[in-house]
Short mmCIF file of C-alpha atoms in Angstrom, two decimals:
data_model
loop_
_atom_site.label_atom_id
_atom_site.label_comp_id
_atom_site.label_asym_id
_atom_site.label_seq_id
_atom_site.Cartn_x
_atom_site.Cartn_y
_atom_site.Cartn_z
CA ASP A 1195 0.00 0.00 0.00
CA ALA A 1196 3.04 2.31 -0.09
CA ASN A 1197 2.84 5.36 -2.33
CA ILE A 1198 6.64 5.67 -2.63
CA VAL A 1199 8.96 2.93 -3.92
CA ILE A 1200 12.76 2.99 -3.58
CA VAL A 1201 14.63 0.45 -5.73
CA ASN A 1202 18.09 -0.38 -4.38
CA THR A 1203 20.10 -1.68 -7.33
CA CYS A 1204 23.22 -3.72 -8.06
CA GLY A 1205 25.44 -3.05 -11.08
CA PHE A 1206 28.21 -5.56 -10.51
CA ILE A 1207 27.65 -8.13 -13.28
CA ASP A 1208 25.26 -8.45 -16.22
CA LEU A 1209 22.71 -10.65 -14.42
CA ALA A 1210 22.49 -8.22 -11.51
CA LYS A 1211 22.14 -5.26 -13.85
CA GLU A 1212 19.39 -7.01 -15.80
CA GLU A 1213 17.46 -7.84 -12.63
CA SER A 1214 17.82 -4.26 -11.38
CA VAL A 1215 16.61 -2.74 -14.67
CA ASN A 1216 13.66 -5.14 -14.83
CA THR A 1217 12.64 -4.17 -11.30
CA ILE A 1218 12.83 -0.45 -12.14
CA LEU A 1219 10.73 -1.02 -15.28
CA GLN A 1220 8.20 -3.01 -13.27
CA TYR A 1221 7.61 -0.14 -10.86
CA ALA A 1222 7.73 2.42 -13.66
CA ASP A 1223 4.71 0.60 -15.12
CA VAL A 1224 3.01 0.66 -11.72
CA LYS A 1225 3.62 4.40 -11.49
CA ARG A 1226 2.22 5.03 -14.99
CA GLU A 1227 -0.92 3.16 -13.96
CA GLY A 1228 -1.29 5.31 -10.84
CA GLY A 1229 -0.33 2.61 -8.37
CA ILE A 1230 2.39 4.70 -6.73
CA ASP A 1231 3.16 8.42 -6.53
CA LYS A 1232 6.95 8.47 -6.44
CA LEU A 1233 9.71 6.16 -7.69
CA TYR A 1234 13.33 6.56 -6.61
CA VAL A 1235 16.38 4.51 -7.57
CA THR A 1236 19.59 4.18 -5.57
CA GLY A 1237 22.59 1.85 -5.36
CA CYS A 1238 25.40 0.70 -7.62
CA LEU A 1239 23.55 0.70 -10.94
CA SER A 1240 22.33 4.23 -10.32
CA GLN A 1241 25.85 5.31 -9.35
CA ARG A 1242 27.38 3.83 -12.50
CA TYR A 1243 24.75 4.56 -15.15
CA LYS A 1244 22.82 7.54 -13.80
CA ASP A 1245 22.85 9.59 -17.02
CA ASP A 1246 21.81 6.65 -19.20
CA LEU A 1247 19.04 5.63 -16.81
CA GLU A 1248 17.62 9.15 -16.66
CA LYS A 1249 17.31 9.12 -20.46
CA GLU A 1250 15.93 5.59 -20.80
CA ILE A 1251 13.56 5.48 -17.80
CA PRO A 1252 12.32 9.05 -17.21
CA GLU A 1253 9.43 7.81 -15.06
CA VAL A 1254 11.86 7.63 -12.13
CA ASP A 1255 11.61 10.79 -10.03
CA ALA A 1256 15.26 10.82 -8.98
CA TYR A 1257 18.38 8.66 -9.11
CA PHE A 1258 20.87 8.53 -6.23
CA GLY A 1259 24.38 7.08 -5.97
CA THR A 1260 25.82 4.76 -3.37
CA MET A 1261 26.85 7.51 -0.94
CA GLU A 1262 23.75 9.70 -1.23
CA LEU A 1263 21.48 8.41 1.54
CA PRO A 1264 21.21 11.87 3.18
CA ALA A 1265 20.16 13.37 -0.17
CA LEU A 1266 17.53 10.66 -0.62
CA LEU A 1267 16.16 11.21 2.88
CA GLU A 1268 16.03 14.95 2.23
CA LYS A 1269 14.08 14.29 -0.96
CA LEU A 1270 11.60 12.29 1.10
CA ASP A 1271 11.37 15.07 3.71
CA ALA A 1272 12.45 12.47 6.26
CA ASP A 1273 13.47 13.50 9.75
CA TYR A 1274 16.81 12.00 10.68
CA GLN A 1275 19.92 12.64 12.69
CA HIS A 1276 23.24 12.19 10.90
CA GLU A 1277 24.60 9.93 13.62
CA LEU A 1278 21.68 7.54 13.12
CA LEU A 1279 22.43 6.87 9.47
CA GLY A 1280 24.59 3.94 10.52
CA GLU A 1281 21.67 2.21 12.23
CA ARG A 1282 19.90 -0.36 10.16
CA ALA A 1283 17.10 -2.87 10.33
CA ILE A 1284 18.18 -6.49 10.71
CA THR A 1285 17.11 -8.16 7.47
CA THR A 1286 18.74 -11.50 8.29
CA PRO A 1287 17.43 -13.89 10.97
CA MET A 1288 17.68 -12.04 14.28
CA HIS A 1289 20.65 -14.04 15.58
CA TYR A 1290 23.19 -13.00 12.94
CA ALA A 1291 24.00 -9.81 11.08
CA TYR A 1292 26.47 -8.37 8.60
CA LEU A 1293 28.65 -5.50 9.80
CA LYS A 1294 30.21 -3.43 7.01
CA ILE A 1295 33.53 -2.07 8.25
CA SER A 1296 34.44 0.00 5.20
CA GLU A 1297 33.19 1.19 1.83
CA GLY A 1298 35.01 1.20 -1.50
CA CYS A 1299 38.24 -0.36 -2.75
CA ASN A 1300 41.68 0.93 -3.75
CA ARG A 1301 42.63 -2.16 -5.74
CA THR A 1302 42.75 -2.16 -9.53
CA CYS A 1303 41.81 -5.75 -10.40
CA SER A 1304 41.33 -5.70 -14.15
CA PHE A 1305 37.99 -7.55 -14.12
CA CYS A 1306 36.28 -5.65 -11.30
CA ALA A 1307 33.85 -2.74 -11.53
CA ILE A 1308 33.46 -2.19 -7.77
CA PRO A 1309 35.83 0.82 -7.56
CA LEU A 1310 33.81 2.45 -10.36
CA MET A 1311 30.66 2.17 -8.26
CA ARG A 1312 31.89 2.34 -4.68
CA GLY A 1313 34.88 4.65 -4.99
CA LYS A 1314 38.05 4.62 -2.91
CA HIS A 1315 38.36 2.75 0.38
CA ILE A 1316 36.85 4.55 3.39
CA SER A 1317 37.15 2.82 6.77
CA LYS A 1318 34.62 3.27 9.55
CA SER A 1319 36.19 4.04 12.91
CA ILE A 1320 36.57 1.33 15.51
CA GLU A 1321 34.41 3.42 17.87
CA GLU A 1322 31.56 3.61 15.33
CA LEU A 1323 31.71 -0.12 14.64
CA VAL A 1324 31.67 -0.98 18.34
CA ILE A 1325 28.54 1.16 18.79
CA GLN A 1326 26.86 -0.71 15.92
CA ALA A 1327 27.97 -4.08 17.29
CA LYS A 1328 26.58 -3.29 20.75
CA SER A 1329 23.30 -2.17 19.20
CA LEU A 1330 23.03 -5.41 17.23
CA ALA A 1331 23.91 -7.49 20.29
CA SER A 1332 21.21 -5.71 22.30
CA ARG A 1333 18.69 -6.89 19.70
CA GLY A 1334 19.71 -10.54 19.97
CA VAL A 1335 22.47 -10.84 17.39
CA LYS A 1336 25.00 -13.52 18.37
CA GLU A 1337 27.07 -13.73 15.19
CA LEU A 1338 28.70 -10.82 13.36
CA MET A 1339 29.94 -11.24 9.82
CA LEU A 1340 32.44 -8.52 9.00
CA ILE A 1341 32.24 -7.46 5.36
CA ALA A 1342 33.90 -4.92 3.09
CA GLN A 1343 34.99 -4.67 -0.50
CA GLU A 1344 38.48 -5.39 0.88
CA LEU A 1345 38.47 -6.42 4.52
CA THR A 1346 42.23 -6.52 5.08
CA TYR A 1347 42.82 -2.93 3.89
CA TYR A 1348 40.82 -1.76 6.90
CA GLY A 1349 42.39 1.11 8.83
CA LEU A 1350 45.08 2.23 6.39
CA ASP A 1351 43.23 5.45 5.66
CA LEU A 1352 42.20 6.21 9.27
CA TYR A 1353 45.05 4.80 11.32
CA LYS A 1354 47.87 4.60 8.75
CA LYS A 1355 48.14 0.86 9.37
CA ARG A 1356 46.13 -2.28 8.74
CA ALA A 1357 43.96 -2.23 11.84
CA LEU A 1358 41.72 -5.28 11.40
CA PRO A 1359 43.50 -7.16 14.24
CA GLN A 1360 42.83 -4.26 16.62
CA LEU A 1361 39.20 -4.06 15.49
CA LEU A 1362 38.75 -7.78 16.13
CA ASP A 1363 40.21 -7.59 19.63
CA THR A 1364 37.87 -4.69 20.43
CA LEU A 1365 34.75 -6.35 19.00
CA CYS A 1366 35.50 -9.47 21.04
CA GLU A 1367 34.78 -7.40 24.15
CA VAL A 1368 31.16 -6.78 23.10
CA GLU A 1369 28.86 -8.79 25.37
CA GLY A 1370 26.38 -11.05 23.62
CA ILE A 1371 28.43 -11.55 20.47
CA GLU A 1372 29.69 -15.15 20.37
CA TRP A 1373 30.95 -15.54 16.80
CA ILE A 1374 32.80 -13.05 14.58
CA ARG A 1375 33.35 -14.13 10.99
CA LEU A 1376 35.63 -12.62 8.33
CA HIS A 1377 34.49 -12.09 4.74
CA TYR A 1378 36.23 -10.78 1.60
CA ALA A 1379 39.86 -10.71 2.68
CA TYR A 1380 42.37 -9.85 -0.04
CA PRO A 1381 45.42 -12.15 -0.21
CA SER A 1382 48.01 -9.60 -1.35
CA LYS A 1383 49.78 -7.96 1.63
CA PHE A 1384 47.59 -9.96 4.00
CA PRO A 1385 48.21 -8.92 7.65
CA GLU A 1386 49.22 -12.28 9.12
CA GLU A 1387 48.60 -10.98 12.65
CA ILE A 1388 44.96 -11.81 11.91
CA PHE A 1389 45.81 -15.50 12.22
CA GLU A 1390 47.26 -14.88 15.69
CA VAL A 1391 44.08 -13.07 16.74
CA MET A 1392 42.00 -15.94 15.38
CA ALA A 1393 44.09 -18.44 17.34
CA ARG A 1394 43.81 -16.62 20.68
CA GLN A 1395 40.29 -15.16 20.50
CA PRO A 1396 37.57 -17.82 20.93
CA LYS A 1397 34.93 -15.48 19.49
CA VAL A 1398 36.73 -15.11 16.15
CA CYS A 1399 35.63 -18.07 14.04
CA ASP A 1400 38.32 -20.31 12.57
CA TYR A 1401 37.03 -19.25 9.17
CA LEU A 1402 38.40 -16.97 6.47
CA ASP A 1403 36.66 -15.98 3.26
CA MET A 1404 39.51 -15.01 0.91
CA PRO A 1405 38.71 -14.88 -2.83
CA LEU A 1406 41.85 -15.88 -4.77
CA GLN A 1407 40.25 -15.76 -8.26
CA HIS A 1408 42.97 -17.86 -9.96
CA ALA A 1409 46.24 -19.70 -9.45
CA ASP A 1410 48.08 -19.48 -12.77
CA ASP A 1411 50.75 -16.77 -12.59
CA ASP A 1412 50.05 -15.39 -16.07
CA VAL A 1413 46.32 -15.13 -15.39
CA LEU A 1414 46.94 -13.57 -11.98
CA MET A 1415 49.15 -10.97 -13.66
CA ARG A 1416 46.51 -10.20 -16.30
CA MET A 1417 43.95 -9.91 -13.52
CA ARG A 1418 46.31 -7.49 -11.71
CA ARG A 1419 45.98 -9.43 -8.48
CA GLN A 1420 49.44 -8.39 -7.19
CA ILE A 1421 50.25 -11.90 -5.97
CA THR A 1422 51.77 -15.12 -7.32
CA ASN A 1423 50.82 -18.77 -7.08
CA LYS A 1424 53.64 -19.40 -4.60
CA GLU A 1425 52.68 -16.46 -2.42
CA GLN A 1426 49.10 -17.75 -2.27
CA ARG A 1427 50.33 -21.22 -1.33
CA ASP A 1428 52.62 -19.83 1.36
CA LEU A 1429 49.78 -17.76 2.84
CA ILE A 1430 47.46 -20.77 3.05
CA VAL A 1431 50.20 -22.90 4.64
CA LYS A 1432 50.84 -20.14 7.19
CA ALA A 1433 47.14 -19.90 8.03
CA ARG A 1434 46.91 -23.63 8.67
CA GLU A 1435 50.08 -23.61 10.77
CA VAL A 1436 48.80 -20.89 13.12
CA VAL A 1437 45.12 -21.95 13.08
CA PRO A 1438 45.12 -25.74 12.49
CA ASN A 1439 41.32 -26.02 12.26
CA ILE A 1440 40.81 -23.01 9.98
CA ALA A 1441 38.24 -23.33 7.21
CA ILE A 1442 39.31 -21.33 4.18
CA ARG A 1443 36.56 -20.33 1.76
CA THR A 1444 37.67 -19.01 -1.59
CA THR A 1445 36.15 -18.17 -4.95
CA MET A 1446 37.68 -18.70 -8.36
CA LEU A 1447 37.00 -16.92 -11.65
CA VAL A 1448 37.11 -19.02 -14.82
CA GLY A 1449 36.98 -17.88 -18.43
CA PHE A 1450 39.02 -14.71 -17.95
CA PRO A 1451 40.13 -13.30 -21.34
CA GLY A 1452 42.93 -15.38 -22.77
CA GLU A 1453 42.56 -18.23 -20.27
CA THR A 1454 43.93 -21.35 -21.96
CA GLU A 1455 43.13 -24.95 -21.15
CA GLU A 1456 46.62 -25.29 -19.66
CA GLU A 1457 46.08 -22.28 -17.40
CA PHE A 1458 42.74 -23.67 -16.29
CA GLU A 1459 44.31 -27.05 -15.52
CA ARG A 1460 46.92 -25.34 -13.35
CA LEU A 1461 44.02 -23.79 -11.43
CA CYS A 1462 42.47 -27.24 -10.96
CA ASP A 1463 45.80 -28.65 -9.77
CA PHE A 1464 46.09 -25.80 -7.27
CA VAL A 1465 42.63 -26.56 -5.87
CA ARG A 1466 43.52 -30.26 -5.60
CA ASP A 1467 46.73 -29.41 -3.76
CA MET A 1468 45.26 -26.84 -1.38
CA ARG A 1469 42.09 -28.82 -0.61
CA PHE A 1470 40.02 -25.79 0.32
CA GLU A 1471 37.34 -26.38 2.92
CA ARG A 1472 34.87 -24.25 0.93
CA LEU A 1473 35.01 -23.03 -2.66
CA GLY A 1474 32.75 -21.25 -5.15
CA VAL A 1475 33.23 -20.60 -8.86
CA PHE A 1476 32.17 -17.65 -11.01
CA GLN A 1477 32.27 -17.30 -14.77
CA TYR A 1478 33.97 -14.16 -16.08
CA SER A 1479 31.60 -11.32 -17.00
CA HIS A 1480 32.92 -8.71 -19.46
CA GLU A 1481 32.19 -5.46 -17.59
CA GLU A 1482 32.47 -2.17 -19.44
CA ASP A 1483 34.91 0.47 -18.17
CA THR A 1484 37.05 -2.15 -16.43
CA ILE A 1485 40.65 -2.65 -17.53
CA ALA A 1486 39.87 -6.10 -18.93
CA TYR A 1487 37.09 -4.64 -21.08
CA GLY A 1488 39.81 -3.36 -23.39
CA VAL A 1489 40.67 -6.89 -24.52
CA SER A 1490 38.51 -9.43 -26.28
CA ASP A 1491 36.17 -11.62 -24.23
CA ASP A 1492 37.55 -14.57 -26.18
CA VAL A 1493 36.58 -17.57 -24.05
CA ASP A 1494 33.39 -19.11 -25.41
CA PRO A 1495 30.44 -19.06 -22.96
CA GLU A 1496 30.09 -22.84 -23.26
CA VAL A 1497 33.77 -23.24 -22.37
CA LYS A 1498 33.32 -20.96 -19.35
CA ALA A 1499 30.37 -23.03 -18.14
CA ASP A 1500 32.22 -26.30 -18.73
CA ARG A 1501 35.26 -25.09 -16.78
CA ALA A 1502 33.10 -23.89 -13.91
CA ASN A 1503 31.42 -27.30 -13.72
CA ARG A 1504 34.72 -29.17 -13.91
CA LEU A 1505 36.27 -27.11 -11.15
CA MET A 1506 33.24 -27.63 -8.93
CA GLU A 1507 33.52 -31.38 -9.54
CA VAL A 1508 37.07 -31.20 -8.20
CA GLN A 1509 35.84 -29.34 -5.13
CA GLN A 1510 32.86 -31.64 -4.62
CA SER A 1511 35.18 -34.60 -4.10
CA ILE A 1512 37.31 -32.60 -1.66
CA SER A 1513 34.24 -31.44 0.27
CA ALA A 1514 32.90 -35.00 0.49
CA ASP A 1515 36.21 -36.24 1.92
CA ARG A 1516 36.43 -33.41 4.43
CA ASN A 1517 32.84 -33.95 5.57
CA GLU A 1518 33.44 -37.68 6.02
CA GLU A 1519 36.32 -36.83 8.36
CA LYS A 1520 33.85 -35.04 10.65
CA VAL A 1521 31.69 -38.11 11.28
CA GLY A 1522 31.97 -38.95 14.98
CA GLN A 1523 33.05 -35.44 15.98
CA THR A 1524 30.97 -33.19 18.22
CA LEU A 1525 30.64 -29.65 16.87
CA LYS A 1526 29.07 -26.44 18.15
CA VAL A 1527 26.17 -25.52 15.85
CA LEU A 1528 24.13 -22.32 15.53
CA PHE A 1529 20.62 -23.15 14.29
CA ASP A 1530 19.15 -20.90 11.59
CA ARG A 1531 15.85 -22.45 10.52
CA LYS A 1532 13.50 -25.43 10.46
CA GLU A 1533 12.76 -26.96 7.09
CA GLY A 1534 11.54 -30.30 5.74
CA GLY A 1535 11.49 -32.04 9.09
CA TYR A 1536 14.96 -30.86 10.11
CA PHE A 1537 16.46 -28.19 12.29
CA ILE A 1538 19.21 -26.71 10.12
CA GLY A 1539 22.27 -24.95 11.43
CA ARG A 1540 25.93 -24.14 10.82
CA THR A 1541 29.27 -24.73 12.48
CA GLU A 1542 31.83 -21.95 12.94
CA TYR A 1543 33.31 -23.17 9.64
CA ASP A 1544 30.24 -22.16 7.62
CA SER A 1545 28.60 -18.92 6.54
CA PRO A 1546 24.85 -18.64 5.85
CA GLU A 1547 23.52 -19.49 2.39
CA VAL A 1548 26.85 -20.31 0.71
CA ASP A 1549 28.43 -23.01 2.90
CA ASN A 1550 27.69 -26.41 4.37
CA GLU A 1551 24.86 -27.08 6.83
CA VAL A 1552 24.15 -29.42 9.73
CA LEU A 1553 20.75 -31.15 9.80
CA VAL A 1554 19.13 -32.54 12.96
CA ASP A 1555 15.92 -34.62 12.86
CA ALA A 1556 13.13 -32.42 14.24
CA LYS A 1557 11.08 -35.50 15.18
CA LYS A 1558 13.74 -36.64 17.63
CA PHE A 1559 15.21 -33.38 18.91
CA PHE A 1560 14.10 -29.84 19.63
CA VAL A 1561 16.21 -26.70 19.50
CA ARG A 1562 15.21 -23.05 19.45
CA LEU A 1563 16.19 -21.17 16.33
CA GLY A 1564 19.03 -18.79 17.06
CA ASP A 1565 20.43 -21.03 19.80
CA PHE A 1566 23.69 -22.95 19.91
CA ALA A 1567 23.82 -26.69 20.57
CA ASN A 1568 26.49 -29.37 20.55
CA VAL A 1569 25.86 -31.86 17.76
CA GLN A 1570 27.53 -35.21 17.25
CA ILE A 1571 27.96 -35.83 13.52
CA THR A 1572 26.52 -39.20 12.50
CA ALA A 1573 26.52 -39.03 8.68
CA ALA A 1574 27.92 -36.92 5.87
CA GLU A 1575 27.05 -35.95 2.31
CA ASP A 1576 29.09 -33.89 -0.16
CA TYR A 1577 28.02 -30.56 1.33
CA ASP A 1578 25.87 -31.39 4.37
CA LEU A 1579 26.27 -33.10 7.72
CA TYR A 1580 23.69 -34.98 9.82
CA GLY A 1581 23.82 -35.31 13.57
CA THR A 1582 22.21 -35.68 16.96
CA ILE A 1583 22.12 -33.14 19.79
CA VAL A 1584 24.22 -34.18 22.78
#
């Protein structure tokens, strides 16, 4: 029944752009038919293509970029205090939340459009993040997932040093928060002190999401990743030495311009050698205005899809073996939902939606959603575990 619609868009890859445009067009039709009075668009797509969108979809009353929330609120005649802009509704289940510690990215990866949309890296202060964390904890949040376009750059602009270790130590003092999880770490110039914090702070999950993108040195150079195959291997070995139980999640990008079958096979060999606990695969998307857009998108779409499937087959076998090793172990599980006769939760080695899950028979056991419980693992599949509450 709202008379104002705000569409928050994504402009990262073609599929996201298409979905965003279709949503804008949908509400433009609603507005033409008198169903709403005002239509506003914000977010990455609006930031990147504002002029084009204004020409193509004039039904929109105003377009706003990624850093223009105050301007949007002013347009709506909304009453707000500047210091409250950081407060947000919890759109996840009430027991976990994402905490963005910075905005933007200073890297120049040749395939990535994020700096075009989000600008340069801007860290939030430790004091501001602690206030947000305490607010979330007061509303029942038990797990914080720290996110950023580049997590490990945090603090260089504010404190003239990589300050993620100090932020973690401070957040661990927030009462009510039991798990802190790290997402989107960049491997180049990784501050290894983070591993020491992870090893000594029980609240910091033994989990690191660190997209590597590739493992062939020539491809890494063309991607402008500022790291080599050996340096990536050494970093992973170091992580496992300091934090023996660490679960490393990574993502790989296949079909980058010029990627040969030999380069792809070296990527597969790397994944076999490193035996990542969690892995996802993306197919290269040719994004305009990126550095890579200046060369031909010469890997056939069918080849991209085939390579993505083949790499996931490699990972599927690794995941199955690693899950089988957990049978008989007792793990701490945070339960997210009930579905299909099971209570479904995650260990500290798993993020929501993208990682493995633990299923407990709801006919035999009861657990409140958002609670922790110790679960003995009784069976394993490629990506899921089954267990009983003990």
